[in-house]
Short mmCIF file of C-alpha atoms in Angstrom, two decimals:
data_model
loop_
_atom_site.label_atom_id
_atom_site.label_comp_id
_atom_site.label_asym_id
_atom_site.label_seq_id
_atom_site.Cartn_x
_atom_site.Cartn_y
_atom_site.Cartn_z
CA UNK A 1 39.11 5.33 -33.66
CA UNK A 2 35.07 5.65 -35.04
CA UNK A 3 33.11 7.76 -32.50
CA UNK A 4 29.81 6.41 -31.33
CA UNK A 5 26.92 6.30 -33.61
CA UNK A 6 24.49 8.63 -31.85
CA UNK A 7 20.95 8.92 -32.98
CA UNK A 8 18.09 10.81 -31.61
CA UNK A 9 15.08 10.00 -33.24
CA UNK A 10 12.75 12.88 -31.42
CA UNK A 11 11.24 16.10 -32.43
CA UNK A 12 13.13 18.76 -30.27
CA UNK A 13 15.93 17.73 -31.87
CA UNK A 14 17.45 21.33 -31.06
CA UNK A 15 17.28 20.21 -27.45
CA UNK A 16 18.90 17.68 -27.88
CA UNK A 17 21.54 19.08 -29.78
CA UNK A 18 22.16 21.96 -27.33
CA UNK A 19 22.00 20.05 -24.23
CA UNK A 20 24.69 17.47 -26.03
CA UNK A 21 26.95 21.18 -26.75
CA UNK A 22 26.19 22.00 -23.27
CA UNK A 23 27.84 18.94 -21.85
CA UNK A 24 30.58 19.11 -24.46
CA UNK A 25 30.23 15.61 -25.91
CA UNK A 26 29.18 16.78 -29.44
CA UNK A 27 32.27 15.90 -31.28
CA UNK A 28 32.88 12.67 -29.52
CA UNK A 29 30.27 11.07 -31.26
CA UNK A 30 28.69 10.45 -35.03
CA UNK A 31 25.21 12.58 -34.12
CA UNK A 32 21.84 12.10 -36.27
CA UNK A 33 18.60 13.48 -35.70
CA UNK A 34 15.43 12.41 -37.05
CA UNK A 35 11.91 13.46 -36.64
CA UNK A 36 9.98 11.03 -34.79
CA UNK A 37 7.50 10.58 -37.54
CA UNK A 38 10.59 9.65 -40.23
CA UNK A 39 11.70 6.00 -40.52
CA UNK A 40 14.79 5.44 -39.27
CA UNK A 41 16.87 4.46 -42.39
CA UNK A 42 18.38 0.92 -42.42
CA UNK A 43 21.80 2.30 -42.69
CA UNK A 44 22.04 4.13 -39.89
CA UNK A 45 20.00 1.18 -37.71
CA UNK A 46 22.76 -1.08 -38.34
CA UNK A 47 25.55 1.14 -37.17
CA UNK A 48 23.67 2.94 -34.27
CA UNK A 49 24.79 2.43 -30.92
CA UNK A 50 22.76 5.31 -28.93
CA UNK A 51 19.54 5.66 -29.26
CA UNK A 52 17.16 8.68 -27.68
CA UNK A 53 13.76 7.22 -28.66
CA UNK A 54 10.21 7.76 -27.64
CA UNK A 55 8.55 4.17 -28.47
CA UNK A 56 10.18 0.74 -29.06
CA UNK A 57 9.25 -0.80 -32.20
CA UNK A 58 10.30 -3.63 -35.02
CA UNK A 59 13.08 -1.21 -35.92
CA UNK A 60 14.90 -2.60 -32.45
CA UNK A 61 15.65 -6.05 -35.02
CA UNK A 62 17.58 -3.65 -37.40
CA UNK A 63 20.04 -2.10 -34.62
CA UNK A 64 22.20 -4.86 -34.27
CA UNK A 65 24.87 -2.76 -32.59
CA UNK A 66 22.73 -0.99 -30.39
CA UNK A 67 24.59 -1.07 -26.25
CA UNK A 68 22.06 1.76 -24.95
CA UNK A 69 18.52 3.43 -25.41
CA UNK A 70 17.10 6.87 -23.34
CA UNK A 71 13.40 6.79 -22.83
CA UNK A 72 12.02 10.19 -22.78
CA UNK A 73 9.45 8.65 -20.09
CA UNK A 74 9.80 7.67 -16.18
CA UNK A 75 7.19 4.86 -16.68
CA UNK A 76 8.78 2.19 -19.40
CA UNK A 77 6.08 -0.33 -19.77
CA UNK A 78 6.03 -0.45 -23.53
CA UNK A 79 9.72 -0.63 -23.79
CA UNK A 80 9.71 -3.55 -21.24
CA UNK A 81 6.85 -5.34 -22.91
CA UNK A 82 8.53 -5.36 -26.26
CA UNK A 83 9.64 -8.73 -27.89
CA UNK A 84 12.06 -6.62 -29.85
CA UNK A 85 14.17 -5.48 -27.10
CA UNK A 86 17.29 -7.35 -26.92
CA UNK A 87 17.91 -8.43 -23.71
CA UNK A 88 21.98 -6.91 -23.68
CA UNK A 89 20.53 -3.80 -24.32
CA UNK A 90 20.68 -1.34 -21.19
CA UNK A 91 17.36 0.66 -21.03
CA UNK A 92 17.95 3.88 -19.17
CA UNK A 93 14.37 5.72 -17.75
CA UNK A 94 13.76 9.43 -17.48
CA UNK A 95 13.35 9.05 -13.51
CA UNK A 96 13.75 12.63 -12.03
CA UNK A 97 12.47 14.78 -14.88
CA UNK A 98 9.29 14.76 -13.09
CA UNK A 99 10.12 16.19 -9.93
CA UNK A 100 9.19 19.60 -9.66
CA UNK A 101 6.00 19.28 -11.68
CA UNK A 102 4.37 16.29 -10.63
CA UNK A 103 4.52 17.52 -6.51
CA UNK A 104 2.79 20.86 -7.89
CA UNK A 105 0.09 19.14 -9.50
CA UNK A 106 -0.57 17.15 -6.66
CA UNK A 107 -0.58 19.95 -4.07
CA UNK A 108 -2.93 22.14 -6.35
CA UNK A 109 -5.35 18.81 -6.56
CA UNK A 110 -4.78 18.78 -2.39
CA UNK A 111 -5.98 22.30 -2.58
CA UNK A 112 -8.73 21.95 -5.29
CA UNK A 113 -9.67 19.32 -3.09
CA UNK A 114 -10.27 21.01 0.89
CA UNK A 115 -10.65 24.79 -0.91
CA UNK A 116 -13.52 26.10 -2.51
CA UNK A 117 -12.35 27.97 -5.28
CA UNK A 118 -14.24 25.92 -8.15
CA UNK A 119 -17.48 26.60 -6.53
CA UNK A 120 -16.59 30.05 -6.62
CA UNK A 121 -15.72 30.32 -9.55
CA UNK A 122 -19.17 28.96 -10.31
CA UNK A 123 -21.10 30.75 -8.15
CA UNK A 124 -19.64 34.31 -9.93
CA UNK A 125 -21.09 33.09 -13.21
CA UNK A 126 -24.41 33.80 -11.32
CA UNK A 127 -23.43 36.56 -9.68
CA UNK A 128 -23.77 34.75 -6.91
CA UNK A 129 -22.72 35.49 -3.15
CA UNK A 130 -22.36 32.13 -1.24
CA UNK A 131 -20.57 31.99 2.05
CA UNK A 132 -18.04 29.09 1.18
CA UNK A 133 -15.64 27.64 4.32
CA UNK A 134 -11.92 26.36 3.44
CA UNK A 135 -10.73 23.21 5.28
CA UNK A 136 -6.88 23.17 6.54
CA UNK A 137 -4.43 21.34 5.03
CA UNK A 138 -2.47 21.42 7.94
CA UNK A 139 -2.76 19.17 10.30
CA UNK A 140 -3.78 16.63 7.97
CA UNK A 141 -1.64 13.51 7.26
CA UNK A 142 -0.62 12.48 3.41
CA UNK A 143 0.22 9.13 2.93
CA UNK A 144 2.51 8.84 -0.29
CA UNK A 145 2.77 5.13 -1.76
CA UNK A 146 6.04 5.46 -4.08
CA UNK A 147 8.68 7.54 -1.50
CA UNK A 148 11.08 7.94 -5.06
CA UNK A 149 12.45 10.90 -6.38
CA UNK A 150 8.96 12.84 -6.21
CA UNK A 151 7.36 11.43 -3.46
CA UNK A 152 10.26 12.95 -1.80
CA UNK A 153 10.01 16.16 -3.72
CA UNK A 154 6.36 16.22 -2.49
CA UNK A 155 6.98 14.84 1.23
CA UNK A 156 9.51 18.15 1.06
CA UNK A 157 6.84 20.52 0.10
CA UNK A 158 4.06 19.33 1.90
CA UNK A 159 5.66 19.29 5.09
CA UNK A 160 5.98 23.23 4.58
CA UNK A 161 2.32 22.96 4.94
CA UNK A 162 2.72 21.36 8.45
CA UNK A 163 0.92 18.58 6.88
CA UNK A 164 1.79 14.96 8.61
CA UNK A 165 4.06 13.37 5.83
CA UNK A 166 4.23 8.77 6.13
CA UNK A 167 4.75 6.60 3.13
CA UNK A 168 6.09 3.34 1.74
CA UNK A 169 9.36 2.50 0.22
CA UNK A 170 10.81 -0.29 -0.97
CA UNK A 171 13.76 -0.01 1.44
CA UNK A 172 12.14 2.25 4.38
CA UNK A 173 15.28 3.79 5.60
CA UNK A 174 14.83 6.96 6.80
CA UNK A 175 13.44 10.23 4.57
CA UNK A 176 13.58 13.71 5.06
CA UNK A 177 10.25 15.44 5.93
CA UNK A 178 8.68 12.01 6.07
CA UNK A 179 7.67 11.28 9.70
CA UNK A 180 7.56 7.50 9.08
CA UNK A 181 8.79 5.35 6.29
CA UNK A 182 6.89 2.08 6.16
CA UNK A 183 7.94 -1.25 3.99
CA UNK A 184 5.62 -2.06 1.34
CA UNK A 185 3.66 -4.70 3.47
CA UNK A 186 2.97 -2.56 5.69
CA UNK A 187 0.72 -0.22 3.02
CA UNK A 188 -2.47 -0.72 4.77
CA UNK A 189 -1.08 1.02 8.32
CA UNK A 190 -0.63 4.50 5.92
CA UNK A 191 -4.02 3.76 4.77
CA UNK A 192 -5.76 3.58 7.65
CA UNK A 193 -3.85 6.33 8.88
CA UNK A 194 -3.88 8.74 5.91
CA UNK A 195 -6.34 12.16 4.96
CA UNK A 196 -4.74 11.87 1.41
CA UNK A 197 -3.35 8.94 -0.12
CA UNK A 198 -1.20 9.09 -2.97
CA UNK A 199 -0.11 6.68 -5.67
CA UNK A 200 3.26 7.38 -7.12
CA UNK A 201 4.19 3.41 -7.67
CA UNK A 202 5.76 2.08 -10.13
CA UNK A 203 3.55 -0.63 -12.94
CA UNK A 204 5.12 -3.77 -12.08
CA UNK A 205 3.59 -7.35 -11.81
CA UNK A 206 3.52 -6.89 -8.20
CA UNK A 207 1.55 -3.21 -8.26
CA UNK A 208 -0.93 -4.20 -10.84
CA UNK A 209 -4.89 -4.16 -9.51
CA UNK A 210 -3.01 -3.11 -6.04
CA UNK A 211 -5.84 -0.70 -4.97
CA UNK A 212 -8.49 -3.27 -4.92
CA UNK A 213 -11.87 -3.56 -2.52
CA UNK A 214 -9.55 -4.98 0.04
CA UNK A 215 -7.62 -2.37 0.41
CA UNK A 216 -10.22 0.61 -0.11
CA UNK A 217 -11.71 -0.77 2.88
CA UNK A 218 -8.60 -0.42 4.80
CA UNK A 219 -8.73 3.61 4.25
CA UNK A 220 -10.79 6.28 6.11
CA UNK A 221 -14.05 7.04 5.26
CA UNK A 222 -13.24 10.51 4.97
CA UNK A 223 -9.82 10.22 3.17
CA UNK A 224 -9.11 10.71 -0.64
CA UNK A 225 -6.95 8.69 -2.54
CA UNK A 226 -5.10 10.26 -5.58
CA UNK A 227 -2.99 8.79 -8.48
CA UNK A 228 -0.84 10.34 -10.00
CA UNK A 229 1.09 6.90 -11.27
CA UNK A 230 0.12 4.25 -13.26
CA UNK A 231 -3.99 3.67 -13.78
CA UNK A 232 -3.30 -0.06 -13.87
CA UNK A 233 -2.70 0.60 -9.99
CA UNK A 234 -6.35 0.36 -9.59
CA UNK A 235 -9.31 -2.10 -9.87
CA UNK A 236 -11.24 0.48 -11.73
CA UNK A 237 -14.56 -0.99 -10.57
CA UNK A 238 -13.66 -1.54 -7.25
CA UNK A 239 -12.95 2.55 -6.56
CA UNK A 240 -16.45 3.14 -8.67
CA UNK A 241 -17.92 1.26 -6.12
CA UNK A 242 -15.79 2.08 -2.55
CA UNK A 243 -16.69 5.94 -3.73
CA UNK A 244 -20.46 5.31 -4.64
CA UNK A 245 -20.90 3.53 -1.20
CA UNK A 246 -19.07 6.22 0.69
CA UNK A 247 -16.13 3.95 1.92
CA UNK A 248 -13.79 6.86 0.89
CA UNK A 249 -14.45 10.58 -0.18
CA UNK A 250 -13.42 10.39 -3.19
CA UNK A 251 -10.64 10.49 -5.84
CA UNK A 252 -8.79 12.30 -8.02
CA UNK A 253 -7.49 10.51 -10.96
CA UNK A 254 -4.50 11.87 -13.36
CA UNK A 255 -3.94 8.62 -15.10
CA UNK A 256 -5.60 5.41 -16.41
CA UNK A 257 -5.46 2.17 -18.12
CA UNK A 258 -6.44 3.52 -21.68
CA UNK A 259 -5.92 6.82 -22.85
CA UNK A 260 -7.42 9.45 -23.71
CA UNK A 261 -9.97 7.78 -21.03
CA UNK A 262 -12.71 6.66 -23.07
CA UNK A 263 -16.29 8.65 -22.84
CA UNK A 264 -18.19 6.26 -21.97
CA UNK A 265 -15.72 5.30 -18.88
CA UNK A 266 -18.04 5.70 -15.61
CA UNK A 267 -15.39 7.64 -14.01
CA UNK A 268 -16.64 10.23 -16.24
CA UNK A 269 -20.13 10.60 -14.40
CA UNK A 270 -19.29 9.01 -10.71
CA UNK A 271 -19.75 11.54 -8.35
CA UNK A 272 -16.92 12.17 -6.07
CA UNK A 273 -14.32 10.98 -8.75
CA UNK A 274 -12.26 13.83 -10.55
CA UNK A 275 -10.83 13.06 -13.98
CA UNK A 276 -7.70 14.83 -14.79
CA UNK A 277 -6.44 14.23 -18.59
CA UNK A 278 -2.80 13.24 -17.44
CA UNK A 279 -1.61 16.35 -16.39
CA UNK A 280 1.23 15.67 -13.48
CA UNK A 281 4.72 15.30 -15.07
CA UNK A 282 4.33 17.75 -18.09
CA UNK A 283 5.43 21.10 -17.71
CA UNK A 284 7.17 23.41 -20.85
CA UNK A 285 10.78 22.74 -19.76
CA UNK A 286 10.49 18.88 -20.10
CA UNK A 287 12.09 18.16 -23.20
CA UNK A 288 15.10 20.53 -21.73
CA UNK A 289 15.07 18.15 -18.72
CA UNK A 290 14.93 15.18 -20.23
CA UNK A 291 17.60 16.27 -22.53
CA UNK A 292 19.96 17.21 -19.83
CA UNK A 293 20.02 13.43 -18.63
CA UNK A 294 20.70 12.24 -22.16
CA UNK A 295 23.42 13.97 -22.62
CA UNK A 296 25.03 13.33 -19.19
CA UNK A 297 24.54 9.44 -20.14
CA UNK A 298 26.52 9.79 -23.07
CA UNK A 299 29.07 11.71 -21.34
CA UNK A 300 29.36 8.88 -18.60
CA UNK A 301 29.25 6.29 -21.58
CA UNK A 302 31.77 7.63 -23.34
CA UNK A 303 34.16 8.21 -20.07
CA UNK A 304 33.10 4.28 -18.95
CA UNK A 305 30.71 5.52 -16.26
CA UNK A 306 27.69 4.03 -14.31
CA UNK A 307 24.96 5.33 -16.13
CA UNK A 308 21.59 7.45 -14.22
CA UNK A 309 18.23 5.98 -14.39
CA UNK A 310 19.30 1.97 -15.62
CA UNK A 311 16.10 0.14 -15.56
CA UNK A 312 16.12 -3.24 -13.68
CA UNK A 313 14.35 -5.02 -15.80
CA UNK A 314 13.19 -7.59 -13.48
CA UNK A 315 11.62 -4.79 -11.16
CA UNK A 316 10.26 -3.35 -14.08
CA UNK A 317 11.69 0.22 -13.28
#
């Protein structure tokens, strides 16, 4: 019997390659590896039936065979949004491989935030001594919008802090260190009762524009909001304006609806708004993460098992 045509058309192909050892799959399948700025040869499109890819593409028309693609990315917008992507194809998201990263990055921008280390830092430039004050986290309460794998992660660590942990989730069962789960339509009860407010949504039809005026209003005066998740969560000009008019503190943006953000964006120069330049999920060990799901996935597909992180297609996630 042919083994599975395996191709993984990515740059760490070593990663790949070891994590695929690792799980002891590498000679049940036909493997070929390809840098991601080669063509993929028409050959190998037609028999391929695996694919570890970072972007979709017209190639998807040549892959006739194709049952299963691994997107190196938790967010799968472009893959979704792609005429080329046959509807019988299973699309399997890197959920997860953000999980320890993304809740550090969002702590450090909670403690950038109520600490006053940057004006230190500042101030010794000048040789300056300036008697500073630091504001508790704990005590505060963190609304998380998104209660998945890292709000979770980050509704674990915060509540280290002693900080108040409520949130949203799409089926609000009970979650550890999370005081109160809330359904979606509930979302403006965690604003109105949140210090912090955090996007970790997923970009669906239903999510896009869903910080609007409307629901800036519905948030503290004094409360942040942070996203860490899609920037098409947010009516850009509706935040410009809720933070210029003082109807929240502020924000601190990690992602947005084109990137690199353009210079001439106004989030650039709006006081009270931090730019970030997409920092959250990356850390060094990524590719090893990501890696270590692939090859699990071809493990379960080749012993006829559910695979992790299937896409539903109609949720968009």
């Amino acid at each position: 019997m042919s083994k599975p045509v395996c191709v993984v058309w990515m740059n760490e192909a070593n990663v790949y390659d070891q994590a695929l050892a690792r799980m002891g799959v590498t000679d049940r399948v036909e493997l070929h590896t390809i840098k991601a700025d080669q063509p993929l040869p028409d050959d190998l499109a037609e028999r391929a039936e695996i694919l570890m890819g970072s972007r979709p593409g017209s190639y998807l028309k040549r892959m006739p065979r194709l049952r299963w693609i691994q997107a190196m990315t938790a967010g799968v917008d472009p893959w979704l949004a792609s005429a080329d992507l046959r509807s019988n194809v299973t699309l399997c998201c890197a959920r997860g491989t953000h999980r320890i990263s993304m809740p550090e990055n969002i702590l450090g921008a909670l403690f950038h935030l109520t600490k006053p280390y940057m004006a230190i830092a500042l101030d010794q430039r000048e040789s300056r001594w300036t008697k500073r004050m630091s504001v508790p986290l704990a005590g505060k309460t963190l609304g998380i919008l998104g209660l998945g794998a890292v709000g979770q992660e980050l509704a674990r660590k915060a509540s280290a802090l002693d900080i108040h942990v409520i949130g949203t989730k799409r089926t609000p069962e009970p979650v550890p260190h999370v005081e109160r789960v809330y359904a979606p339509d509930a979302t403006d009860e965690v604003l109105g009762a949140s210090d912090f407010v955090v996007l970790l949504l997923p970009s669906t039809a239903d999510t896009e524009n869903f910080v609007n005026a409307e629901r800036l209003r519905a948030m503290k005066p004094t409360a942040w909001l942070l996203n860490f998740a899609r920037g098409a969560l947010i009516v850009d000009a509706d935040l410009i304006a809720a933070v210029q008019s003082k109807t929240i503190a502020g924000a601190v943006l990690d992602v947005f609806r084109q990137e690199p953000l353009p210079d001439t964006h106004p989030f650039w120069k709006t006081a009270g708004i931090l730019v970030l330049p997409h920092l959250g999920g990356g850390h060094p060990e990524r590719p090893v993460a990501v890696a270590e799901l692939f090859a699990d996935n071809v493990r379960r597909s080749l012993d006829g098992e559910p695979l992790k992180g299937v896409v539903d297609r109609a949720r968009g996630y």
